[in-house]
């Protein structure tokens, strides 16, 4: 293998400290397992929302009320929310590690990422569980 | 980071071990690199869309009216076109993601990574042609046909 492909330098004098845990291994596995589930969840969601029965043109409050009357679609959306958010967030964490050059930049970008993930997960979960079809305003 | 790099390196290595070595020893500029770049770009795009999407869906907790008004913008011609782009991006990311999984877990995956890339793109085109048609048909007929 040519030198241009040698990404790790096994014989370099200064090697990073040995891993203390398997976090990266688990996150690698999680990306693949969640990816498999997301194929069904997200592609199914896109098909229902954009192609079936007139696509986006038939979406409105009543449509959502009809869907969330069923625990099946509530669970579908909840699973999709958590898996997509954790999968995408974990992917973005890798990307920040790749491109941020300074440790402080890296730190703050990750804090921003984790904060936005927390907001979206909490808000999305609450919206599904507290949905009220008879809301008036 | 290391996961993508090693996948690519393994795939490249097995290419070289085979009879065909037309691609030489460079990963840079190889279709394998562009498929990875596209995977990254489509993943980030989808993540940002999801952020906005959960916020707009949350309007169902404000009032039916607030939700309906925002959803109306999804039905305008320009945003409708963006939706086709989003579906195309997610579909690519999903198909290429399946390919990456096969390269990692299937014993023959690395050997077939390149034909799998062309298969992926073929499926993408086959799905997007009718998909685009069904997504845009109503918008196009309303714009040029004077309603449906
Ligand atoms: C233009 C394409 C899309 C349309 C028209 C659309 C439409 C909708 C609608 C109407 C809902 C309300 C709940 C329901 O009826 O089930 C919803 C919820 C949801 N969608 Fe989409 N969607 C689109 C794309 C996506 C994509 C690409 C993703 C994933 C990355 C996604 C993830 C979700 C999630 C997680 C929820 C639940 C939100 C919550 O918990 O408050 N959607 N979508
Ligand atoms: C539809 C099914 C999906 C599949 C099969 C899938 C598969 C994958 C796989 C296998 C990886 C790891 C790539 C690697 O380690 O080389 C990955 C990365 C990633 N995915 Fe997905 N994914 C899917 C949906 C999503 C969604 C909905 C989002 C956004 C919310 C997303 C965002 C990302 C991001 C940001 C990365 C990191 C890319 C990188 O590091 O270059 N994916 N995906």
mmCIF file of C-alpha atoms and ligand atoms in Angstrom:
data_model
loop_
_atom_site.group_PDB
_atom_site.id
_atom_site.type_symbol
_atom_site.label_atom_id
_atom_site.label_comp_id
_atom_site.label_asym_id
_atom_site.label_seq_id
_atom_site.Cartn_x
_atom_site.Cartn_y
_atom_site.Cartn_z
ATOM 1 C CA UNK A 1 0.000 0.000 0.000
ATOM 2 C CA UNK A 2 1.380 3.361 -0.966
ATOM 3 C CA UNK A 3 2.272 5.905 1.640
ATOM 4 C CA UNK A 4 -0.512 8.277 0.600
ATOM 5 C CA UNK A 5 -3.016 5.807 2.012
ATOM 6 C CA UNK A 6 -1.346 5.357 5.365
ATOM 7 C CA UNK A 7 -3.609 7.299 7.627
ATOM 8 C CA UNK A 8 -2.500 6.131 11.049
ATOM 9 C CA UNK A 9 1.190 6.156 11.808
ATOM 10 C CA UNK A 10 1.727 3.013 13.874
ATOM 11 C CA UNK A 11 5.430 3.612 14.391
ATOM 12 C CA UNK A 12 5.375 7.309 15.088
ATOM 13 C CA UNK A 13 7.135 8.153 18.362
ATOM 14 C CA UNK A 14 4.204 9.938 19.959
ATOM 15 C CA UNK A 15 1.041 7.871 19.927
ATOM 16 C CA UNK A 16 -2.231 8.981 21.411
ATOM 17 C CA UNK A 17 -3.105 7.462 24.771
ATOM 18 C CA UNK A 18 -4.775 4.073 24.602
ATOM 19 C CA UNK A 19 -8.543 4.101 24.432
ATOM 20 C CA UNK A 20 -10.169 4.081 27.788
ATOM 21 C CA UNK A 21 -13.557 2.882 26.609
ATOM 22 C CA UNK A 22 -15.457 1.518 23.644
ATOM 23 C CA UNK A 23 -17.569 4.598 22.949
ATOM 24 C CA UNK A 24 -16.387 4.994 19.351
ATOM 25 C CA UNK A 25 -17.025 1.318 18.654
ATOM 26 C CA UNK A 26 -20.572 1.545 19.970
ATOM 27 C CA UNK A 27 -21.244 4.727 18.062
ATOM 28 C CA UNK A 28 -19.942 3.093 14.887
ATOM 29 C CA UNK A 29 -22.334 0.163 15.421
ATOM 30 C CA UNK A 30 -25.182 2.535 16.321
ATOM 31 C CA UNK A 31 -24.768 4.445 13.020
ATOM 32 C CA UNK A 32 -25.300 1.188 11.129
ATOM 33 C CA UNK A 33 -28.167 -0.216 13.202
ATOM 34 C CA UNK A 34 -30.065 3.094 13.333
ATOM 35 C CA UNK A 35 -29.390 3.529 9.599
ATOM 36 C CA UNK A 36 -31.179 0.245 8.871
ATOM 37 C CA UNK A 37 -34.214 1.288 10.934
ATOM 38 C CA UNK A 38 -34.238 4.767 9.373
ATOM 39 C CA UNK A 39 -34.477 3.315 5.862
ATOM 40 C CA UNK A 40 -37.982 2.063 6.708
ATOM 41 C CA UNK A 41 -38.988 4.940 8.994
ATOM 42 C CA UNK A 42 -37.801 7.917 6.929
ATOM 43 C CA UNK A 43 -38.361 6.573 3.420
ATOM 44 C CA UNK A 44 -41.805 5.379 4.540
ATOM 45 C CA UNK A 45 -42.520 8.829 6.017
ATOM 46 C CA UNK A 46 -41.404 10.589 2.824
ATOM 47 C CA UNK A 47 -43.523 8.272 0.683
ATOM 48 C CA UNK A 48 -46.644 8.842 2.787
ATOM 49 C CA UNK A 49 -46.140 12.610 3.047
ATOM 50 C CA UNK A 50 -45.089 13.425 -0.516
ATOM 51 C CA UNK A 51 -46.498 10.758 -2.823
ATOM 52 C CA UNK A 52 -49.559 9.030 -1.342
ATOM 53 C CA UNK A 53 -53.068 10.535 -1.792
ATOM 54 C CA UNK A 54 -52.048 13.922 -3.183
ATOM 55 C CA UNK A 55 -48.805 14.306 -1.189
ATOM 56 C CA UNK A 56 -48.120 17.620 0.577
ATOM 57 C CA UNK A 57 -51.286 19.200 -0.787
ATOM 58 C CA UNK A 58 -53.495 17.242 1.616
ATOM 59 C CA UNK A 59 -51.449 18.013 4.770
ATOM 60 C CA UNK A 60 -53.048 20.265 7.391
ATOM 61 C CA UNK A 61 -53.924 20.220 11.096
ATOM 62 C CA UNK A 62 -56.812 17.786 10.608
ATOM 63 C CA UNK A 63 -54.523 15.394 8.736
ATOM 64 C CA UNK A 64 -51.999 15.353 11.594
ATOM 65 C CA UNK A 65 -54.833 14.946 14.129
ATOM 66 C CA UNK A 66 -56.062 11.917 12.202
ATOM 67 C CA UNK A 67 -52.634 10.328 12.148
ATOM 68 C CA UNK A 68 -51.752 10.967 15.782
ATOM 69 C CA UNK A 69 -55.101 9.465 16.839
ATOM 70 C CA UNK A 70 -53.312 6.171 16.189
ATOM 71 C CA UNK A 71 -50.647 4.928 18.630
ATOM 72 C CA UNK A 72 -48.962 3.220 15.688
ATOM 73 C CA UNK A 73 -48.095 6.503 13.945
ATOM 74 C CA UNK A 74 -47.275 8.160 17.264
ATOM 75 C CA UNK A 75 -44.752 5.431 17.925
ATOM 76 C CA UNK A 76 -43.453 5.601 14.336
ATOM 77 C CA UNK A 77 -42.839 9.355 14.627
ATOM 78 C CA UNK A 78 -41.298 9.036 18.095
ATOM 79 C CA UNK A 79 -38.864 6.333 16.937
ATOM 80 C CA UNK A 80 -38.008 8.352 13.832
ATOM 81 C CA UNK A 81 -37.434 11.498 15.892
ATOM 82 C CA UNK A 82 -35.036 9.834 18.340
ATOM 83 C CA UNK A 83 -33.155 7.683 15.856
ATOM 84 C CA UNK A 84 -32.752 10.423 13.224
ATOM 85 C CA UNK A 85 -31.675 12.955 15.837
ATOM 86 C CA UNK A 86 -29.121 10.674 17.518
ATOM 87 C CA UNK A 87 -27.848 9.298 14.193
ATOM 88 C CA UNK A 88 -27.558 12.728 12.574
ATOM 89 C CA UNK A 89 -26.139 14.280 15.761
ATOM 90 C CA UNK A 90 -23.530 11.565 16.079
ATOM 91 C CA UNK A 91 -22.643 12.070 12.415
ATOM 92 C CA UNK A 92 -22.243 15.801 12.979
ATOM 93 C CA UNK A 93 -20.010 15.147 16.001
ATOM 94 C CA UNK A 94 -17.657 13.230 13.692
ATOM 95 C CA UNK A 95 -17.745 16.037 11.160
ATOM 96 C CA UNK A 96 -16.908 18.650 13.804
ATOM 97 C CA UNK A 97 -13.970 16.493 14.916
ATOM 98 C CA UNK A 98 -12.806 16.343 11.301
ATOM 99 C CA UNK A 99 -12.925 20.014 10.429
ATOM 100 C CA UNK A 100 -12.566 22.083 13.609
ATOM 101 C CA UNK A 101 -8.947 23.127 13.931
ATOM 102 C CA UNK A 102 -8.824 24.537 17.410
ATOM 103 C CA UNK A 103 -9.894 22.731 20.566
ATOM 104 C CA UNK A 104 -11.964 25.697 21.705
ATOM 105 C CA UNK A 105 -13.824 25.860 18.376
ATOM 106 C CA UNK A 106 -14.419 22.141 18.593
ATOM 107 C CA UNK A 107 -15.700 22.429 22.150
ATOM 108 C CA UNK A 108 -18.171 25.217 21.412
ATOM 109 C CA UNK A 109 -19.432 23.696 18.186
ATOM 110 C CA UNK A 110 -20.160 20.480 20.062
ATOM 111 C CA UNK A 111 -21.919 22.342 22.866
ATOM 112 C CA UNK A 112 -24.086 24.052 20.245
ATOM 113 C CA UNK A 113 -24.801 20.678 18.642
ATOM 114 C CA UNK A 114 -25.718 18.974 21.931
ATOM 115 C CA UNK A 115 -27.913 21.886 22.987
ATOM 116 C CA UNK A 116 -29.812 21.828 19.690
ATOM 117 C CA UNK A 117 -30.234 18.048 19.909
ATOM 118 C CA UNK A 118 -31.638 18.353 23.435
ATOM 119 C CA UNK A 119 -34.091 21.082 22.385
ATOM 120 C CA UNK A 120 -35.345 19.100 19.372
ATOM 121 C CA UNK A 121 -35.636 15.799 21.244
ATOM 122 C CA UNK A 122 -37.541 17.320 24.174
ATOM 123 C CA UNK A 123 -39.783 19.508 22.007
ATOM 124 C CA UNK A 124 -40.562 16.779 19.459
ATOM 125 C CA UNK A 125 -41.338 14.234 22.195
ATOM 126 C CA UNK A 126 -43.589 16.662 24.065
ATOM 127 C CA UNK A 127 -45.456 17.571 20.894
ATOM 128 C CA UNK A 128 -46.271 13.920 20.190
ATOM 129 C CA UNK A 129 -47.359 13.145 23.764
ATOM 130 C CA UNK A 130 -49.309 16.320 24.507
ATOM 131 C CA UNK A 131 -51.006 16.681 21.123
ATOM 132 C CA UNK A 132 -54.583 17.927 21.545
ATOM 133 C CA UNK A 133 -56.911 17.573 18.516
ATOM 134 C CA UNK A 134 -59.472 19.907 20.131
ATOM 135 C CA UNK A 135 -57.066 22.772 20.774
ATOM 136 C CA UNK A 136 -58.709 26.163 20.213
ATOM 137 C CA UNK A 137 -57.087 29.462 19.446
ATOM 138 C CA UNK B 1 -13.623 9.815 10.757
ATOM 139 C CA UNK B 2 -11.544 6.700 11.091
ATOM 140 C CA UNK B 3 -14.499 4.538 10.089
ATOM 141 C CA UNK B 4 -14.969 6.136 6.690
ATOM 142 C CA UNK B 5 -11.259 6.231 6.049
ATOM 143 C CA UNK B 6 -10.741 2.569 6.828
ATOM 144 C CA UNK B 7 -13.723 1.523 4.755
ATOM 145 C CA UNK B 8 -12.342 3.368 1.800
ATOM 146 C CA UNK B 9 -8.838 2.101 2.360
ATOM 147 C CA UNK B 10 -10.017 -1.509 2.595
ATOM 148 C CA UNK B 11 -12.131 -1.158 -0.481
ATOM 149 C CA UNK B 12 -9.219 0.385 -2.328
ATOM 150 C CA UNK B 13 -6.868 -2.326 -1.108
ATOM 151 C CA UNK B 14 -9.104 -5.132 -2.323
ATOM 152 C CA UNK B 15 -9.357 -3.411 -5.691
ATOM 153 C CA UNK B 16 -5.652 -3.567 -6.029
ATOM 154 C CA UNK B 17 -5.568 -7.221 -5.005
ATOM 155 C CA UNK B 18 -7.935 -8.094 -7.857
ATOM 156 C CA UNK B 19 -7.105 -8.483 -11.516
ATOM 157 C CA UNK B 20 -8.194 -4.962 -12.376
ATOM 158 C CA UNK B 21 -5.921 -2.218 -11.147
ATOM 159 C CA UNK B 22 -7.083 0.503 -13.488
ATOM 160 C CA UNK B 23 -7.813 2.866 -10.629
ATOM 161 C CA UNK B 24 -4.201 2.909 -9.448
ATOM 162 C CA UNK B 25 -3.345 3.742 -5.863
ATOM 163 C CA UNK B 26 -5.110 7.058 -5.487
ATOM 164 C CA UNK B 27 -8.257 7.449 -3.433
ATOM 165 C CA UNK B 28 -8.449 11.153 -4.117
ATOM 166 C CA UNK B 29 -10.725 11.865 -7.064
ATOM 167 C CA UNK B 30 -11.965 8.256 -7.127
ATOM 168 C CA UNK B 31 -15.763 7.696 -7.331
ATOM 169 C CA UNK B 32 -15.445 6.212 -3.839
ATOM 170 C CA UNK B 33 -14.351 9.593 -2.533
ATOM 171 C CA UNK B 34 -17.192 11.467 -4.221
ATOM 172 C CA UNK B 35 -19.748 8.971 -2.911
ATOM 173 C CA UNK B 36 -18.419 9.695 0.592
ATOM 174 C CA UNK B 37 -18.517 13.480 0.071
ATOM 175 C CA UNK B 38 -22.103 13.234 -1.161
ATOM 176 C CA UNK B 39 -23.019 11.022 1.801
ATOM 177 C CA UNK B 40 -21.662 13.648 4.186
ATOM 178 C CA UNK B 41 -23.358 16.587 2.448
ATOM 179 C CA UNK B 42 -26.755 14.846 2.250
ATOM 180 C CA UNK B 43 -26.519 13.762 5.909
ATOM 181 C CA UNK B 44 -25.842 17.319 7.109
ATOM 182 C CA UNK B 45 -28.580 18.726 4.896
ATOM 183 C CA UNK B 46 -31.127 16.267 6.276
ATOM 184 C CA UNK B 47 -30.080 17.041 9.839
ATOM 185 C CA UNK B 48 -30.624 20.784 9.316
ATOM 186 C CA UNK B 49 -33.965 20.148 7.641
ATOM 187 C CA UNK B 50 -35.039 18.011 10.605
ATOM 188 C CA UNK B 51 -34.281 20.895 12.970
ATOM 189 C CA UNK B 52 -36.656 23.223 11.099
ATOM 190 C CA UNK B 53 -39.160 20.430 10.527
ATOM 191 C CA UNK B 54 -39.612 19.625 14.235
ATOM 192 C CA UNK B 55 -40.074 23.345 14.917
ATOM 193 C CA UNK B 56 -42.756 23.710 12.246
ATOM 194 C CA UNK B 57 -44.533 20.543 13.382
ATOM 195 C CA UNK B 58 -44.532 21.941 16.934
ATOM 196 C CA UNK B 59 -46.957 24.618 15.713
ATOM 197 C CA UNK B 60 -49.743 22.039 16.119
ATOM 198 C CA UNK B 61 -49.420 22.877 19.828
ATOM 199 C CA UNK B 62 -49.939 26.582 19.129
ATOM 200 C CA UNK B 63 -53.077 26.536 16.991
ATOM 201 C CA UNK B 64 -54.498 24.721 13.958
ATOM 202 C CA UNK B 65 -54.291 28.011 12.099
ATOM 203 C CA UNK B 66 -50.617 28.624 12.791
ATOM 204 C CA UNK B 67 -49.788 25.105 11.595
ATOM 205 C CA UNK B 68 -51.926 25.326 8.460
ATOM 206 C CA UNK B 69 -50.401 28.642 7.463
ATOM 207 C CA UNK B 70 -46.857 27.318 7.603
ATOM 208 C CA UNK B 71 -47.792 24.078 5.846
ATOM 209 C CA UNK B 72 -49.285 26.163 3.011
ATOM 210 C CA UNK B 73 -45.760 27.314 2.159
ATOM 211 C CA UNK B 74 -44.804 23.644 1.611
ATOM 212 C CA UNK B 75 -47.324 23.641 -1.243
ATOM 213 C CA UNK B 76 -45.908 26.622 -3.173
ATOM 214 C CA UNK B 77 -44.058 25.813 -6.423
ATOM 215 C CA UNK B 78 -40.581 26.807 -5.236
ATOM 216 C CA UNK B 79 -40.720 24.963 -1.912
ATOM 217 C CA UNK B 80 -42.291 22.006 -3.707
ATOM 218 C CA UNK B 81 -39.166 21.864 -5.858
ATOM 219 C CA UNK B 82 -36.969 21.980 -2.758
ATOM 220 C CA UNK B 83 -38.915 18.986 -1.417
ATOM 221 C CA UNK B 84 -37.929 16.992 -4.500
ATOM 222 C CA UNK B 85 -34.320 17.923 -3.721
ATOM 223 C CA UNK B 86 -34.704 16.837 -0.101
ATOM 224 C CA UNK B 87 -36.243 13.506 -1.093
ATOM 225 C CA UNK B 88 -33.420 12.981 -3.590
ATOM 226 C CA UNK B 89 -30.825 13.761 -0.929
ATOM 227 C CA UNK B 90 -32.375 11.465 1.691
ATOM 228 C CA UNK B 91 -32.816 8.677 -0.861
ATOM 229 C CA UNK B 92 -29.169 8.912 -1.891
ATOM 230 C CA UNK B 93 -28.013 8.933 1.734
ATOM 231 C CA UNK B 94 -30.177 5.888 2.523
ATOM 232 C CA UNK B 95 -29.032 3.844 -0.491
ATOM 233 C CA UNK B 96 -25.376 4.756 -0.064
ATOM 234 C CA UNK B 97 -25.672 4.068 3.674
ATOM 235 C CA UNK B 98 -26.904 0.555 2.886
ATOM 236 C CA UNK B 99 -23.926 0.132 0.580
ATOM 237 C CA UNK B 100 -21.524 1.241 3.334
ATOM 238 C CA UNK B 101 -23.158 -1.273 5.700
ATOM 239 C CA UNK B 102 -22.738 -4.049 3.141
ATOM 240 C CA UNK B 103 -19.096 -3.127 2.585
ATOM 241 C CA UNK B 104 -18.532 -3.344 6.353
ATOM 242 C CA UNK B 105 -20.468 -6.511 7.197
ATOM 243 C CA UNK B 106 -20.810 -8.612 4.055
ATOM 244 C CA UNK B 107 -17.747 -10.745 3.361
ATOM 245 C CA UNK B 108 -17.904 -9.925 -0.362
ATOM 246 C CA UNK B 109 -18.867 -6.277 0.275
ATOM 247 C CA UNK B 110 -15.445 -4.682 -0.232
ATOM 248 C CA UNK B 111 -14.967 -6.660 -3.440
ATOM 249 C CA UNK B 112 -18.259 -5.425 -4.882
ATOM 250 C CA UNK B 113 -18.202 -1.885 -3.512
ATOM 251 C CA UNK B 114 -17.852 -0.316 -6.934
ATOM 252 C CA UNK B 115 -20.593 -2.231 -8.778
ATOM 253 C CA UNK B 116 -22.755 -1.570 -5.703
ATOM 254 C CA UNK B 117 -22.152 2.161 -6.175
ATOM 255 C CA UNK B 118 -23.442 2.029 -9.762
ATOM 256 C CA UNK B 119 -26.390 -0.116 -8.637
ATOM 257 C CA UNK B 120 -27.162 2.480 -5.985
ATOM 258 C CA UNK B 121 -27.166 5.299 -8.521
ATOM 259 C CA UNK B 122 -29.301 3.201 -10.890
ATOM 260 C CA UNK B 123 -31.931 2.586 -8.209
ATOM 261 C CA UNK B 124 -31.836 6.284 -7.318
ATOM 262 C CA UNK B 125 -32.651 7.297 -10.911
ATOM 263 C CA UNK B 126 -35.368 4.634 -11.231
ATOM 264 C CA UNK B 127 -37.101 5.824 -8.052
ATOM 265 C CA UNK B 128 -36.639 9.557 -8.648
ATOM 266 C CA UNK B 129 -38.246 9.594 -12.107
ATOM 267 C CA UNK B 130 -41.742 8.529 -10.988
ATOM 268 C CA UNK B 131 -41.142 10.192 -7.589
ATOM 269 C CA UNK B 132 -40.504 13.608 -9.140
ATOM 270 C CA UNK B 133 -43.515 13.148 -11.385
ATOM 271 C CA UNK B 134 -45.898 12.440 -8.497
ATOM 272 C CA UNK B 135 -44.459 15.202 -6.333
ATOM 273 C CA UNK B 136 -44.677 17.920 -8.986
ATOM 274 C CA UNK B 137 -47.663 16.878 -11.113
ATOM 275 C CA UNK B 138 -50.191 19.007 -9.253
ATOM 276 C CA UNK B 139 -47.971 22.087 -9.023
ATOM 277 C CA UNK B 140 -47.148 21.905 -12.729
ATOM 278 C CA UNK B 141 -50.763 21.469 -13.799
ATOM 279 C CA UNK B 142 -51.862 24.372 -11.612
ATOM 280 C CA UNK B 143 -49.150 26.626 -13.015
ATOM 281 C CA UNK B 144 -49.581 25.770 -16.682
ATOM 282 C CA UNK B 145 -52.923 24.049 -16.980
ATOM 283 C CA UNK B 146 -55.002 26.613 -15.103
ATOM 284 C CA UNK B 147 -55.992 24.346 -12.225
ATOM 285 C CA UNK B 148 -56.878 20.676 -12.048
HETATM 286 C C1 LIG C 1 -40.935 17.329 2.575
HETATM 287 C C2 LIG C 1 -40.899 16.230 3.224
HETATM 288 C C3 LIG C 1 -41.661 15.993 4.518
HETATM 289 C C4 LIG C 1 -42.975 16.257 4.818
HETATM 290 C C5 LIG C 1 -44.040 16.878 3.907
HETATM 291 C C6 LIG C 1 -43.199 15.829 6.187
HETATM 292 C C7 LIG C 1 -44.418 15.918 6.869
HETATM 293 C C8 LIG C 1 -44.607 15.645 8.212
HETATM 294 C C9 LIG C 1 -45.870 15.795 8.939
HETATM 295 C C10 LIG C 1 -47.194 16.227 8.304
HETATM 296 C C11 LIG C 1 -45.636 15.476 10.241
HETATM 297 C C12 LIG C 1 -46.667 15.514 11.375
HETATM 298 C C13 LIG C 1 -46.886 14.189 12.043
HETATM 299 C C14 LIG C 1 -47.526 13.149 11.175
HETATM 300 O O1 LIG C 1 -48.499 13.452 10.441
HETATM 301 O O2 LIG C 1 -47.056 11.998 11.233
HETATM 302 C C15 LIG C 1 -44.251 15.116 10.351
HETATM 303 C C16 LIG C 1 -43.603 14.749 11.512
HETATM 304 C C17 LIG C 1 -42.279 14.323 11.598
HETATM 305 N N1 LIG C 1 -41.381 14.195 10.559
HETATM 306 FE FE1 LIG C 1 -41.718 14.736 8.641
HETATM 307 N N2 LIG C 1 -42.015 15.316 6.680
HETATM 308 C C18 LIG C 1 -41.056 15.401 5.712
HETATM 309 C C19 LIG C 1 -39.742 14.996 5.800
HETATM 310 C C20 LIG C 1 -39.146 14.454 6.920
HETATM 311 C C21 LIG C 1 -37.785 13.951 6.996
HETATM 312 C C22 LIG C 1 -36.776 13.957 5.844
HETATM 313 C C23 LIG C 1 -37.607 13.491 8.276
HETATM 314 C C24 LIG C 1 -36.392 12.831 8.909
HETATM 315 C C25 LIG C 1 -35.202 13.220 8.830
HETATM 316 C C26 LIG C 1 -38.843 13.730 9.006
HETATM 317 C C27 LIG C 1 -39.050 13.444 10.342
HETATM 318 C C28 LIG C 1 -40.186 13.727 11.065
HETATM 319 C C29 LIG C 1 -40.312 13.560 12.511
HETATM 320 C C30 LIG C 1 -39.196 13.084 13.456
HETATM 321 C C31 LIG C 1 -41.620 13.949 12.851
HETATM 322 C C32 LIG C 1 -42.227 14.001 14.273
HETATM 323 C C33 LIG C 1 -42.088 15.417 14.786
HETATM 324 C C34 LIG C 1 -42.440 15.600 16.242
HETATM 325 O O3 LIG C 1 -42.114 14.732 17.064
HETATM 326 O O4 LIG C 1 -42.982 16.664 16.596
HETATM 327 N N3 LIG C 1 -39.749 14.302 8.144
HETATM 328 N N4 LIG C 1 -43.630 15.227 9.092
HETATM 329 C C1 LIG C 2 -32.425 6.667 5.680
HETATM 330 C C2 LIG C 2 -31.617 5.807 6.236
HETATM 331 C C3 LIG C 2 -30.186 6.116 6.623
HETATM 332 C C4 LIG C 2 -29.131 5.247 6.460
HETATM 333 C C5 LIG C 2 -29.161 3.837 5.873
HETATM 334 C C6 LIG C 2 -27.952 5.928 6.961
HETATM 335 C C7 LIG C 2 -26.694 5.343 7.016
HETATM 336 C C8 LIG C 2 -25.565 5.970 7.470
HETATM 337 C C9 LIG C 2 -24.301 5.323 7.728
HETATM 338 C C10 LIG C 2 -24.007 3.831 7.538
HETATM 339 C C11 LIG C 2 -23.440 6.281 8.157
HETATM 340 C C12 LIG C 2 -21.967 6.078 8.570
HETATM 341 C C13 LIG C 2 -21.075 6.351 7.428
HETATM 342 C C14 LIG C 2 -19.645 6.008 7.763
HETATM 343 O O1 LIG C 2 -19.309 5.710 8.915
HETATM 344 O O2 LIG C 2 -18.876 6.054 6.817
HETATM 345 C C15 LIG C 2 -24.136 7.548 8.158
HETATM 346 C C16 LIG C 2 -23.596 8.774 8.476
HETATM 347 C C17 LIG C 2 -24.311 9.942 8.650
HETATM 348 N N1 LIG C 2 -25.688 10.077 8.554
HETATM 349 FE FE1 LIG C 2 -26.985 8.652 7.973
HETATM 350 N N2 LIG C 2 -28.289 7.196 7.402
HETATM 351 C C18 LIG C 2 -29.658 7.350 7.229
HETATM 352 C C19 LIG C 2 -30.404 8.462 7.586
HETATM 353 C C20 LIG C 2 -29.885 9.670 8.077
HETATM 354 C C21 LIG C 2 -30.684 10.824 8.495
HETATM 355 C C22 LIG C 2 -32.220 10.887 8.533
HETATM 356 C C23 LIG C 2 -29.784 11.802 8.861
HETATM 357 C C24 LIG C 2 -30.047 13.202 9.386
HETATM 358 C C25 LIG C 2 -30.866 13.468 10.359
HETATM 359 C C26 LIG C 2 -28.431 11.272 8.659
HETATM 360 C C27 LIG C 2 -27.258 11.951 8.901
HETATM 361 C C28 LIG C 2 -25.998 11.412 8.840
HETATM 362 C C29 LIG C 2 -24.780 12.151 9.082
HETATM 363 C C30 LIG C 2 -24.668 13.642 9.409
HETATM 364 C C31 LIG C 2 -23.716 11.221 8.962
HETATM 365 C C32 LIG C 2 -22.212 11.502 9.134
HETATM 366 C C33 LIG C 2 -21.552 11.534 7.764
HETATM 367 C C34 LIG C 2 -20.038 11.523 7.827
HETATM 368 O O3 LIG C 2 -19.435 11.337 8.903
HETATM 369 O O4 LIG C 2 -19.455 11.701 6.755
HETATM 370 N N3 LIG C 2 -28.536 9.970 8.186
HETATM 371 N N4 LIG C 2 -25.455 7.338 7.750
#
